[in-house]
Coordinates of C-alpha atoms and ligand atoms in Angstrom, one line a residue:
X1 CA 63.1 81.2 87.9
X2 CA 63.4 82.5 91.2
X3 CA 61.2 84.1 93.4
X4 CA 60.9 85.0 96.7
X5 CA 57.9 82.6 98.0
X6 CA 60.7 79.7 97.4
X7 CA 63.1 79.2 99.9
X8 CA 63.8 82.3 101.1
X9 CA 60.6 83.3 103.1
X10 CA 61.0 80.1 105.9
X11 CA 64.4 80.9 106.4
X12 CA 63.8 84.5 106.7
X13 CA 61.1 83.4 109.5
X14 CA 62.9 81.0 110.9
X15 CA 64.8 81.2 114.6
X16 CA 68.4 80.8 113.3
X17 CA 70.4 84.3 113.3
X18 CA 71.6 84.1 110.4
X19 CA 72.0 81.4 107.3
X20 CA 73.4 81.2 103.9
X21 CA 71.7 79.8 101.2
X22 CA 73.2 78.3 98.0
X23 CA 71.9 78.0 94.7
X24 CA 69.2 80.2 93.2
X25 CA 66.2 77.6 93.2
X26 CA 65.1 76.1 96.5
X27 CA 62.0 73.5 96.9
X28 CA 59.3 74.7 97.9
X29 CA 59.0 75.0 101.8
X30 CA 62.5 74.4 102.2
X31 CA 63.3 74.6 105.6
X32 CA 67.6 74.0 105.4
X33 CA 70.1 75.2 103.0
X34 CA 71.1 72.5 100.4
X35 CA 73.8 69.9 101.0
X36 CA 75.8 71.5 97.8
X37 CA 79.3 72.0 97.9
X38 CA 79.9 74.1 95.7
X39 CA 79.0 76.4 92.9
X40 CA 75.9 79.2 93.0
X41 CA 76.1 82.2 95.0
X42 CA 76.9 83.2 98.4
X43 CA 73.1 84.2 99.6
X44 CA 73.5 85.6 103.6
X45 CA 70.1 86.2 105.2
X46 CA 69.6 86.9 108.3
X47 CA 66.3 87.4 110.3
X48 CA 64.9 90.9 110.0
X49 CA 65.1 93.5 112.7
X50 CA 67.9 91.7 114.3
X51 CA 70.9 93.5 116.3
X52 CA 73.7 93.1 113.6
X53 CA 75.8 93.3 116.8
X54 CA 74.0 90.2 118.1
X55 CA 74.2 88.9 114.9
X56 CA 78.2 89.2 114.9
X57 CA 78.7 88.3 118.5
X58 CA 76.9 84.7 117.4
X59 CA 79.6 81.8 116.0
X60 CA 77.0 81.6 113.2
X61 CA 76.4 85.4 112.8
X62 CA 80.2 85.4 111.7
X63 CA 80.1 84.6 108.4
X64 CA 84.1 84.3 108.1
X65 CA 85.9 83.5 105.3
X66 CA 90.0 83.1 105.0
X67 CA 91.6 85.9 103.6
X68 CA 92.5 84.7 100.2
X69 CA 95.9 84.2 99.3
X70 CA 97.8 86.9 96.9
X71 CA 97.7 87.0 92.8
X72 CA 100.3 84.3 91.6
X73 CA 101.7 87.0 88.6
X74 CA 101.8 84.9 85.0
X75 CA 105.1 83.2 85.1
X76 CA 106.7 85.0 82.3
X77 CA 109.4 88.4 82.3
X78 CA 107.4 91.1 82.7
X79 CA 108.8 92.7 79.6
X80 CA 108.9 90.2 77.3
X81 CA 105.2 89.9 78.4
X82 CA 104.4 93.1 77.9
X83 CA 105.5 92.8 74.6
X84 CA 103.8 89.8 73.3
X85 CA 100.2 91.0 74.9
X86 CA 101.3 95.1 73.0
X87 CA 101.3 92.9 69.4
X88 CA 98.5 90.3 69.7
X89 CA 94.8 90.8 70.6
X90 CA 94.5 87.0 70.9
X91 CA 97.5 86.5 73.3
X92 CA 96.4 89.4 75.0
X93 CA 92.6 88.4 75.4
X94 CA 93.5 84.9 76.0
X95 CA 95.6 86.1 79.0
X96 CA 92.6 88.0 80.1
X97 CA 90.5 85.3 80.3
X98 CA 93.1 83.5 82.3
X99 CA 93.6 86.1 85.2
X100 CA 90.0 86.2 85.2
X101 CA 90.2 82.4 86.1
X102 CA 92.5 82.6 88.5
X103 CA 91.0 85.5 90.4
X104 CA 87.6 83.3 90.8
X105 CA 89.3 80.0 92.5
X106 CA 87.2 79.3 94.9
X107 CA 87.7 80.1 98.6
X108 CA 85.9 78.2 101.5
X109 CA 83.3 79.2 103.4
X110 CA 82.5 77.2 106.1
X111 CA 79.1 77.3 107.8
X112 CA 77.6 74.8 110.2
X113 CA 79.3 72.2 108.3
X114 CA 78.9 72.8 105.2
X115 CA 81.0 74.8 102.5
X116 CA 80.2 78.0 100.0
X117 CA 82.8 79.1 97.4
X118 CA 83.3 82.5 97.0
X119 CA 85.8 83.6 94.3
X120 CA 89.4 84.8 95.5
X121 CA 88.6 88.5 94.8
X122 CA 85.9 88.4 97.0
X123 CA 88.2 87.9 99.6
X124 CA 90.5 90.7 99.5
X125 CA 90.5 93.9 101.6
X126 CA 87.8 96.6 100.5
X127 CA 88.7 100.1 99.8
X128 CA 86.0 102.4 99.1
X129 CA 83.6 100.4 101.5
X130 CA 80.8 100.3 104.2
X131 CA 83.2 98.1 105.1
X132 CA 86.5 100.0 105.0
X133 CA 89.2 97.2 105.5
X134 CA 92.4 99.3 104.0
X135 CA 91.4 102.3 105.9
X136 CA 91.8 99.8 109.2
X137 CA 95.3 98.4 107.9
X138 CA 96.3 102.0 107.7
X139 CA 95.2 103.0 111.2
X140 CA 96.5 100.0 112.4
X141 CA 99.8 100.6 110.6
X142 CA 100.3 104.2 111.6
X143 CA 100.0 103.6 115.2
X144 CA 102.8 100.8 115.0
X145 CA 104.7 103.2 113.4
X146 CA 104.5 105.8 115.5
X147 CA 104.7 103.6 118.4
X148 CA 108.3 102.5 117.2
X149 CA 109.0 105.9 116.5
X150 CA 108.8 106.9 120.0
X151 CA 110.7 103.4 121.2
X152 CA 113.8 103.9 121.4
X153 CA 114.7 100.2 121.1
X154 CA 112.5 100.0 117.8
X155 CA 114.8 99.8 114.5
X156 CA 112.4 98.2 112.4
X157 CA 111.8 99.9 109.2
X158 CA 108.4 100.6 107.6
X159 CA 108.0 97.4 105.1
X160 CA 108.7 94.9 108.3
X161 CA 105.6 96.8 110.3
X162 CA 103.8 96.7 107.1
X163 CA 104.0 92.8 107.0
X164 CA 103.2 92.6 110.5
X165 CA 100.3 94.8 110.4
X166 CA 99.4 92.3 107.3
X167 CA 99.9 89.2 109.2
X168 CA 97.6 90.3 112.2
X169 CA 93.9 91.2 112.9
X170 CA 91.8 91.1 109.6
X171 CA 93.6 87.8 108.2
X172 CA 89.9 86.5 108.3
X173 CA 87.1 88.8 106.3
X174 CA 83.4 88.8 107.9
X175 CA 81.0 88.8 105.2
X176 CA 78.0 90.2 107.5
X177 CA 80.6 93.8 107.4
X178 CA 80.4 93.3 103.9
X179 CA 77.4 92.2 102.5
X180 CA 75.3 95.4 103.4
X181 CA 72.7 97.1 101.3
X182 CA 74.8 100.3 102.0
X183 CA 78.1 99.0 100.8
X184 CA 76.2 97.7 97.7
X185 CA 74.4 100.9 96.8
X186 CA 77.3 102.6 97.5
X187 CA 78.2 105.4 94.3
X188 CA 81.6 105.2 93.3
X189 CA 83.8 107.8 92.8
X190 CA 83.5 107.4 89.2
X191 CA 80.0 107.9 89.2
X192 CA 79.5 110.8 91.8
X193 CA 78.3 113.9 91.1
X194 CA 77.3 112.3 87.4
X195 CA 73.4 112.2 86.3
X196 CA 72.6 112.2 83.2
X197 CA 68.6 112.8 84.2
X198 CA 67.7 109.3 82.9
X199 CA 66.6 107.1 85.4
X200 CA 67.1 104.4 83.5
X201 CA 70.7 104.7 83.5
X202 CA 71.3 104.6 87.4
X203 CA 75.2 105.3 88.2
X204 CA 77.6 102.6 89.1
X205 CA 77.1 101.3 93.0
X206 CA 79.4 99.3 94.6
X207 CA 83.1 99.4 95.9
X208 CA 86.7 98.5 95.5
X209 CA 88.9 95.9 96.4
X210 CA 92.8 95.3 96.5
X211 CA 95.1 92.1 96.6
X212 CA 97.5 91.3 100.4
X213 CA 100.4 92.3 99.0
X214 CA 98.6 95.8 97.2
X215 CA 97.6 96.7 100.5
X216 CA 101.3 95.9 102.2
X217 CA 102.9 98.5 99.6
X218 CA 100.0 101.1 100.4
X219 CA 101.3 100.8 104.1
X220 CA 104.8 100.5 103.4
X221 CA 104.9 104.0 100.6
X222 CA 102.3 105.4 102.7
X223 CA 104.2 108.7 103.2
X224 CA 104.9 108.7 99.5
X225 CA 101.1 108.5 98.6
X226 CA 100.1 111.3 101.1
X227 CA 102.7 113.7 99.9
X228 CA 102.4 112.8 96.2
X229 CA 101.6 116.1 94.4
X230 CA 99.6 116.1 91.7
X231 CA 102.0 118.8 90.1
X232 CA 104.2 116.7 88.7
X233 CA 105.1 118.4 84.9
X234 CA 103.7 115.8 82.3
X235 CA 106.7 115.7 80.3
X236 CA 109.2 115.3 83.6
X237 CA 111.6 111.8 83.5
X238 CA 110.4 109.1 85.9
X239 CA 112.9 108.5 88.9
X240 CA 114.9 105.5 87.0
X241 CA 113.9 103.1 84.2
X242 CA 112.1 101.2 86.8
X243 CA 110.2 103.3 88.5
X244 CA 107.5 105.2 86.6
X245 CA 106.4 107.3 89.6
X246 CA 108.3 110.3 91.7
X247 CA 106.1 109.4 94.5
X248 CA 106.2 105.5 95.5
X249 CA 107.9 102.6 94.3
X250 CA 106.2 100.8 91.8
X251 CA 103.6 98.2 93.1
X252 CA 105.1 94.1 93.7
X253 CA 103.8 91.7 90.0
X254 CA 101.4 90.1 93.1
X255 CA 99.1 93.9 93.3
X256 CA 95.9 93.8 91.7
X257 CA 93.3 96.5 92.3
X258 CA 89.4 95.4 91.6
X259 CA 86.2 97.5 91.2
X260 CA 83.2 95.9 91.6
X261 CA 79.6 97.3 90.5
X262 CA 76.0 96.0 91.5
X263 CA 72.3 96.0 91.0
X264 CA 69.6 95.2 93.2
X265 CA 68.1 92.2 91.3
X266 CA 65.1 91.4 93.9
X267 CA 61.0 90.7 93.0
X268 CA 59.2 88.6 91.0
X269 CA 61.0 89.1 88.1
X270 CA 64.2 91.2 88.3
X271 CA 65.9 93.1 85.6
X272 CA 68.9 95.2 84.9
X273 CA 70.1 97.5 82.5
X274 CA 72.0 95.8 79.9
X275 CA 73.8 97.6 76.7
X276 CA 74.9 96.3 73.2
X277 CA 78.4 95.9 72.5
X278 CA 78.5 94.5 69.2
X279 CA 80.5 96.1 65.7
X280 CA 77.3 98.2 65.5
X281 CA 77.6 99.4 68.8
X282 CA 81.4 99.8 69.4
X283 CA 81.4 102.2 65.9
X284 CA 78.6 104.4 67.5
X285 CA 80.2 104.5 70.9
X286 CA 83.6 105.6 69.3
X287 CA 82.3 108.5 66.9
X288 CA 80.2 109.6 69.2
X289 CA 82.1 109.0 72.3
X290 CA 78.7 108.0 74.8
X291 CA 77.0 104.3 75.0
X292 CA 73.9 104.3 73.4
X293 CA 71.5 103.8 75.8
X294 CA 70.4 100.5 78.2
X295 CA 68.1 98.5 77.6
X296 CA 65.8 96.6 80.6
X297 CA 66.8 92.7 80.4
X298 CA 65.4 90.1 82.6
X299 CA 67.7 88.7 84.5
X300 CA 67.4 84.9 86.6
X301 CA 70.2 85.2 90.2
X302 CA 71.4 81.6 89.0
X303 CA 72.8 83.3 85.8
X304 CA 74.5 85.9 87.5
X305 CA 77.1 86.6 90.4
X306 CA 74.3 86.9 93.1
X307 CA 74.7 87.9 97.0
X308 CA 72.6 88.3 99.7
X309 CA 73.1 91.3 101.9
X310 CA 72.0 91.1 105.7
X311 CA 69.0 92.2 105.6
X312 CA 67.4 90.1 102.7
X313 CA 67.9 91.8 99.9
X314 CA 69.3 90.3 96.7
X315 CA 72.4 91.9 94.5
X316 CA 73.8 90.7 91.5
X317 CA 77.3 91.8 90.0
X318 CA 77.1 93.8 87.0
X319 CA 80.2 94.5 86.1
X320 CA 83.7 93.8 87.4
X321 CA 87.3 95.7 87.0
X322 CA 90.6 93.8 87.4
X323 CA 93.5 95.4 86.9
X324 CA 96.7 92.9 87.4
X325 CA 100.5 94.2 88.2
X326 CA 101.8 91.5 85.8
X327 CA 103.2 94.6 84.0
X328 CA 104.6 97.8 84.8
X329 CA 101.6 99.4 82.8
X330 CA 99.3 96.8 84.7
X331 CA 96.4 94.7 82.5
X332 CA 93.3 95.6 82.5
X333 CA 90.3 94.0 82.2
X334 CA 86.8 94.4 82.8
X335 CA 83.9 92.2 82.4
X336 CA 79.7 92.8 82.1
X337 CA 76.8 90.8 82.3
X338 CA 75.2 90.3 78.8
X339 CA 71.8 88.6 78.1
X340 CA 73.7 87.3 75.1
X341 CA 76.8 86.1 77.2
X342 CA 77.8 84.1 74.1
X343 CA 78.1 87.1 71.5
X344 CA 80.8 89.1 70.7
X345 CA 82.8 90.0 73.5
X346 CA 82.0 86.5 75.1
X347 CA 82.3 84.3 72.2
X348 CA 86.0 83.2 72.3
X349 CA 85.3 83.1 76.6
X350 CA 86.9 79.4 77.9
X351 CA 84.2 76.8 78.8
X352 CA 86.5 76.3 82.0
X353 CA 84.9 79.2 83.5
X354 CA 81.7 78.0 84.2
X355 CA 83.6 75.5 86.8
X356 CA 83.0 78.1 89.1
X357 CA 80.1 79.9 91.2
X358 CA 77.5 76.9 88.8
X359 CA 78.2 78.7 86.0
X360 CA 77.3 82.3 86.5
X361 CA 80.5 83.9 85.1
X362 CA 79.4 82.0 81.8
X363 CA 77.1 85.0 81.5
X364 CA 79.9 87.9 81.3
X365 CA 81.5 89.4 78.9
X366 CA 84.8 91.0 78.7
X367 CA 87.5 93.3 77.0
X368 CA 91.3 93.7 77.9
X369 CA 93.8 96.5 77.1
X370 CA 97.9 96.2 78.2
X371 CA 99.0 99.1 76.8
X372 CA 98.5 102.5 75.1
X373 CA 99.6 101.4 71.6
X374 CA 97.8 98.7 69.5
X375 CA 100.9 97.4 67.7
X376 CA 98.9 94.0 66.7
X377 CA 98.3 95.3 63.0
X378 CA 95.2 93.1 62.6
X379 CA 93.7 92.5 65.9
X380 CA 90.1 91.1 65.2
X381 CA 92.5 88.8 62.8
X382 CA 92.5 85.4 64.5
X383 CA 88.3 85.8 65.3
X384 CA 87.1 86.0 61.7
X385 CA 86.7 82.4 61.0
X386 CA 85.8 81.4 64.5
X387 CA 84.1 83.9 66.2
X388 CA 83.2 86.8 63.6
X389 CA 81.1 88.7 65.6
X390 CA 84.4 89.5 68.2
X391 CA 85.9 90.1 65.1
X392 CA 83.5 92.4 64.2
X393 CA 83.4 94.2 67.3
X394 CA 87.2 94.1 67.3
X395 CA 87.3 95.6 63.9
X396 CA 84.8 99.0 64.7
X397 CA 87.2 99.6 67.6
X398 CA 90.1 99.6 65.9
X399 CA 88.7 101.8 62.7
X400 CA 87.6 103.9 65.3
X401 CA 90.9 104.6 67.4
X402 CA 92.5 105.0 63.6
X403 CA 90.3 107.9 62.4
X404 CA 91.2 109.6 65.9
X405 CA 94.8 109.9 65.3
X406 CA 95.9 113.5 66.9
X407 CA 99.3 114.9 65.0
X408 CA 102.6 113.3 66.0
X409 CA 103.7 112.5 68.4
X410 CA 100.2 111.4 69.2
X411 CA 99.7 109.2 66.0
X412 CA 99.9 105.7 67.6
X413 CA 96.5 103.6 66.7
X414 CA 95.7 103.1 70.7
X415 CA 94.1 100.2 72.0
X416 CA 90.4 100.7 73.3
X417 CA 88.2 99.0 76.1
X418 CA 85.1 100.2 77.8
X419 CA 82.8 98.2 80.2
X420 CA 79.5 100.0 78.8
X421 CA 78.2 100.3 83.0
X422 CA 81.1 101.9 84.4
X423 CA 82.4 104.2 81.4
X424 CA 79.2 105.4 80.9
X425 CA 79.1 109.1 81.3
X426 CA 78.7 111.5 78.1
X427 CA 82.2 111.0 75.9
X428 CA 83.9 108.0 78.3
X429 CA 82.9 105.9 76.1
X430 CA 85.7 105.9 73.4
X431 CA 88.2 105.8 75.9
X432 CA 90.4 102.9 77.3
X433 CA 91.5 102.0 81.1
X434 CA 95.0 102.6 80.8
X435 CA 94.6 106.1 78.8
X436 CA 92.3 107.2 82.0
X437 CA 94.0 106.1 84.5
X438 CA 97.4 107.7 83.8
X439 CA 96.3 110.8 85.1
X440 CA 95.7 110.3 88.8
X441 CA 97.1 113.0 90.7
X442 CA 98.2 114.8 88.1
X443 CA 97.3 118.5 87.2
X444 CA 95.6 120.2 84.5
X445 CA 97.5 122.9 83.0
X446 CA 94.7 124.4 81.1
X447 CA 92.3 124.8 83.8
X448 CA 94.9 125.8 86.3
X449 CA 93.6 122.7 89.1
X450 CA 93.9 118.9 89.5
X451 CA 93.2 116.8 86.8
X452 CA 89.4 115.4 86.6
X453 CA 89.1 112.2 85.4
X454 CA 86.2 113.5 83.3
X455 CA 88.8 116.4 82.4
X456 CA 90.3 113.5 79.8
X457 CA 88.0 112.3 77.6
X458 CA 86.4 116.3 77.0
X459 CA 87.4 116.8 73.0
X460 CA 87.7 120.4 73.9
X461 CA 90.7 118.8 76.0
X462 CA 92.3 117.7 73.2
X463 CA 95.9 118.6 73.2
X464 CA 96.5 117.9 77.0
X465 CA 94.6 114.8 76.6
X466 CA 95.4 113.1 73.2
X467 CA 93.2 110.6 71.5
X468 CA 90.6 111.4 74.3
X469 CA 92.9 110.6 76.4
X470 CA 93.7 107.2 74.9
X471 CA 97.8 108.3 74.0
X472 CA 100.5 108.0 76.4
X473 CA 101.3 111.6 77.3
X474 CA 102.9 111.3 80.8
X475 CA 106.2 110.4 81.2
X476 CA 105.7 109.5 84.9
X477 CA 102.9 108.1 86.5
X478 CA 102.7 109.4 89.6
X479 CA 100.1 107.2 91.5
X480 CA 101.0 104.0 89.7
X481 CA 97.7 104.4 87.6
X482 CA 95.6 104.1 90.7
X483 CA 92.9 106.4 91.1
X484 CA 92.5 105.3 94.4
X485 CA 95.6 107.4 95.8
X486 CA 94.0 110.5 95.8
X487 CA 90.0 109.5 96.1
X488 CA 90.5 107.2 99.2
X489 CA 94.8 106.8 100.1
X490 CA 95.6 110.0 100.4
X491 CA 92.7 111.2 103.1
X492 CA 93.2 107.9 104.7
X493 CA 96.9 108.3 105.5
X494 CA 96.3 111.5 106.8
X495 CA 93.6 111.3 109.1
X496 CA 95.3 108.0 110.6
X497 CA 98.3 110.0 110.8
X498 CA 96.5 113.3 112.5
X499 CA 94.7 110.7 114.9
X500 CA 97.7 109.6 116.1
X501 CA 99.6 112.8 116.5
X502 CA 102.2 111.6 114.5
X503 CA 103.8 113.0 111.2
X504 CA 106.3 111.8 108.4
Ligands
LIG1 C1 87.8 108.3 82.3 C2 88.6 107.7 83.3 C3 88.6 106.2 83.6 C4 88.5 105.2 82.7 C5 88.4 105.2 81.2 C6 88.6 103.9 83.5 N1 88.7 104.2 84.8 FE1 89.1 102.9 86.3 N2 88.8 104.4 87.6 C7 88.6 105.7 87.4 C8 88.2 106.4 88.6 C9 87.9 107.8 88.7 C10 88.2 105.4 89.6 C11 87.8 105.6 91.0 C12 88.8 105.3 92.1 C13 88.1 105.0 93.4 O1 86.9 105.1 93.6 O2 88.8 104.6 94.2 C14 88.6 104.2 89.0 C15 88.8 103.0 89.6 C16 89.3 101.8 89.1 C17 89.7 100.6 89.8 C18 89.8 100.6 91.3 C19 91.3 100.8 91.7 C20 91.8 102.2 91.5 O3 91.7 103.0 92.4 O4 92.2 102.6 90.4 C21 90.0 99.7 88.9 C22 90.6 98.3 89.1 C23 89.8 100.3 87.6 N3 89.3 101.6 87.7 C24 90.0 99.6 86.4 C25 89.6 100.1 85.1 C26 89.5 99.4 83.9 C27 89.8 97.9 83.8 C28 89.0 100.2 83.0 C29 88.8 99.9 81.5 C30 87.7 99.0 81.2 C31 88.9 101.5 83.6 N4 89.2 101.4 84.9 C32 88.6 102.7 82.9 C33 88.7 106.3 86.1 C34 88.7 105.6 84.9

């Protein structure tokens, strides 16, 4: 068990600026961090009431880490892929455990000799941030632009400044901008403006992240993303076959977007809330559309994704949302901290993750959806020797989606995946990524405004938002599924754009 006389206290008192700490258990009195290589999370303290600035301007203040490297896409035709993940739960959850792996190789972190890991998505540029790292790219981007707009001599077109405006300041991420109490408290969008009046069930802090080459096709279709309009008829053909969205062209295999969500896990003896997500829980949450409510669990920071921001206080990872550009409908994926890490959702979860980070990820579990449809016609199938309790849980989800079948053309069994943290306001339960996130800048033609993403899971919503909003309804997708374009692009673009005098 951890706790805070241990370890933390001499460093905390000690001269140094600012140290990381590895590995949740320290001796007592410890005065150094541990020789470990790797494994156990990335702990930064740094000694209290000190000028961050100083802090920074130190060459141990800057806790840099190289920018991780882009998502390597799953080496298989996107279509054909597509297809095989539509018509089998367990080649699609077996994928989904594999992009998970891949996101958390480990990255370097170098510190006074010796070396952290810190999973590749932890690298990436930060969106909705204290720490806002796309919003920079697109300043930084819209002032080349303009700059060779107004030199005569400049002919290069927007995707060459976008790589170069990749390629230059911001190729190394500073932790100490990132690892914050504010960023970590942070509400995200999902959550604002939600409260359910139980303080038990505290909304979803944290922020987003996005892969290199996402953040090179932001820049590059910026104009497209600012101008999108978000009245865009539902039932209007898509540009070509391959380009689902009016507005920008569709997003490289490499993009994957990633919402992170965090508890402060500090004291004696830390908890977080923690819901059930077995058969039993899965049938309530569909019929009734809401996650039953969270229970307390203890929790120990070795046995969960655990960072320490700069002034000392201790987070862990809740949840985590990947969303991969491996297909044109993206996969998605989610993952939650269990006290029961090895029950249904985690029971078919590789051993090979707990390479990384000493083991913490062996304490999640997740669900994965490709597509709208669920075309496998037994998905809990493969589980029910095995793993029975996925099975199980597998099962209630898909009885559940098949009671819900709206008339045709809406009479598809859809697929269905909820990460019970994040989906968590009254009726979101039932719904799946995918379903949601088609309707990003889009507008709702009963209420006569833009479409809420609350607007699609509201049974009263029914016919503009089939299955509870589950069904593919949209023919185009005009933010490539992205929420982001219009809660944090969009604004972005313009004010950069404003700023600099310049316009499209
Ligand atoms: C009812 C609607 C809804 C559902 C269901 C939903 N999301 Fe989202 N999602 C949002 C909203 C709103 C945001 C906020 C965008 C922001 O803050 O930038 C978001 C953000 C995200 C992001 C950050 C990138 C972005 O801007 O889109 C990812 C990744 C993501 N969701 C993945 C998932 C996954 C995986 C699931 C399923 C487990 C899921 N979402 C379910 C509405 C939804």
């Amino acid at each position: 068990m951890f706790s805070a006389s241990r370890g933390f206290v001499p460093l905390l008192a000690a001269a140094a600026l600012t140290g990381v700490l590895l590995g949740a258990c320290q001796p007592q009195g410890a005065e150094a961090p541990p020789a470990a290589t790797a494994g156990g999370p990335v702990r930064i303290l740094s000694a209290k009431g000190l000028n961050p600035q100083a802090g920074e301007a130190s060459p141990q203040g800057r806790l840099l880490i190289g920018r991780g490297k882009d998502y390597t896409p799953l080496n298989e035709d996107p279509k054909a892929l597509f297809d095989k993940l539509e018509g089998s739960m367990a080649e699609r959850r077996k994928t989904g455990w594999a992009i998970v792996e891949a996101l958390l190789e480990p990255q370097k972190l170098t510190l006074d000799g010796k070396t952290y890991d810190v999973p590749l998505w932890h690298t990436w540029y930060e969106g909705m941030s204290a720490n806002p790292e796309v919003d920079q790219k697109i300043k930084l981007f819209i002032a080349q632009l303009a700059a060779c707009k107004a030199d005569a001599d400049c002919h290069k077109s927007r995707a060459e400044i976008a790589h170069e405006v990749m390629a230059q300041s911001g190729t190394d991420k500073n932790l100490v901008r990132s690892l914050v109490s504010a960023n970590l408290t942070q509400v995200l969008k999902q959550s604002e403006g939600f409260d359910r009046g139980n303080p038990e069930d505290e909304l979803g802090q944290g922020f987003t992240l996005f892969s290199p080459s996402f953040v090179e096709h932001v820049l590059a279709q910026a104009q497209g993303i600012e101008t999108c309009s978000n009245k865009i008829p539902w039932n209007q053909a898509p540009p070509s076959a391959g380009q689902f969205s009016p507005c920008v062209e569709e997003f490289p295999r490499s993009a994957v977007m990633v919402k992170t969500n965090w508890d402060q896990i500090d004291g004696a003896s830390p908890k977080v809330s923690a819901h059930a997500t077995d058969a039993a829980a899965v049938t309530a949450v569909l019929k009734g559309g809401t996650w039953p409510k969270p229970t307390l669990e203890p929790v120990d920071p070795s046995g969960i994704y655990t960072v320490q921001t700069t002034d000392g206080k201790l987070f862990g990872l809740k949840s985590i949302h990947i969303s991969t550009k491996d297909t044109r409908e993206w996969i998605w994926i989610t993952l939650w901290w269990s006290p029961k890490p090895d029950e249904d959702f985690g029971q078919d979860r590789p051993a090979s993750l707990a390479r990384f980070n000493g083991g913490v990820w062996s304490h999640y579990k997740m669900c994965v959806t490709t597509a709208f449809n669920e075309t496998d016609p037994k998905p809990w199938g493969s589980y029910e020797t095995a793993q029975p309790a996925l099975a199980a849980a597998i099962k209630a989800s898909y009885d559940g989606a098949v009671e819900q079948r709206n008339p045709a053309p809406y009479d598809k069994v859809t697929t269905w995946c909820s990460n019970p943290n994040l989906e968590h306001h009254t009726g979101n339960g039932r719904t799946n990524c995918i379903g949601c996130h088609q309707y990003s800048l889009t507008w709702n033609e009963l209420k006569e405004r833009p479409a809420y993403f609350s607007d699609t899971y509201a049974a009263s919503m029914a016919a503009e938002y089939p299955q509870y909003g589950r069904a593919r309804r949209r023919a185009n997708f005009p933010a490539e599924f992205a929420w982001s374009f219009g809660m944090e692009f969009q604004e972005q673009i313009k004010t950069a754009r404003e700023d600099q005098g310049f316009s499209w």
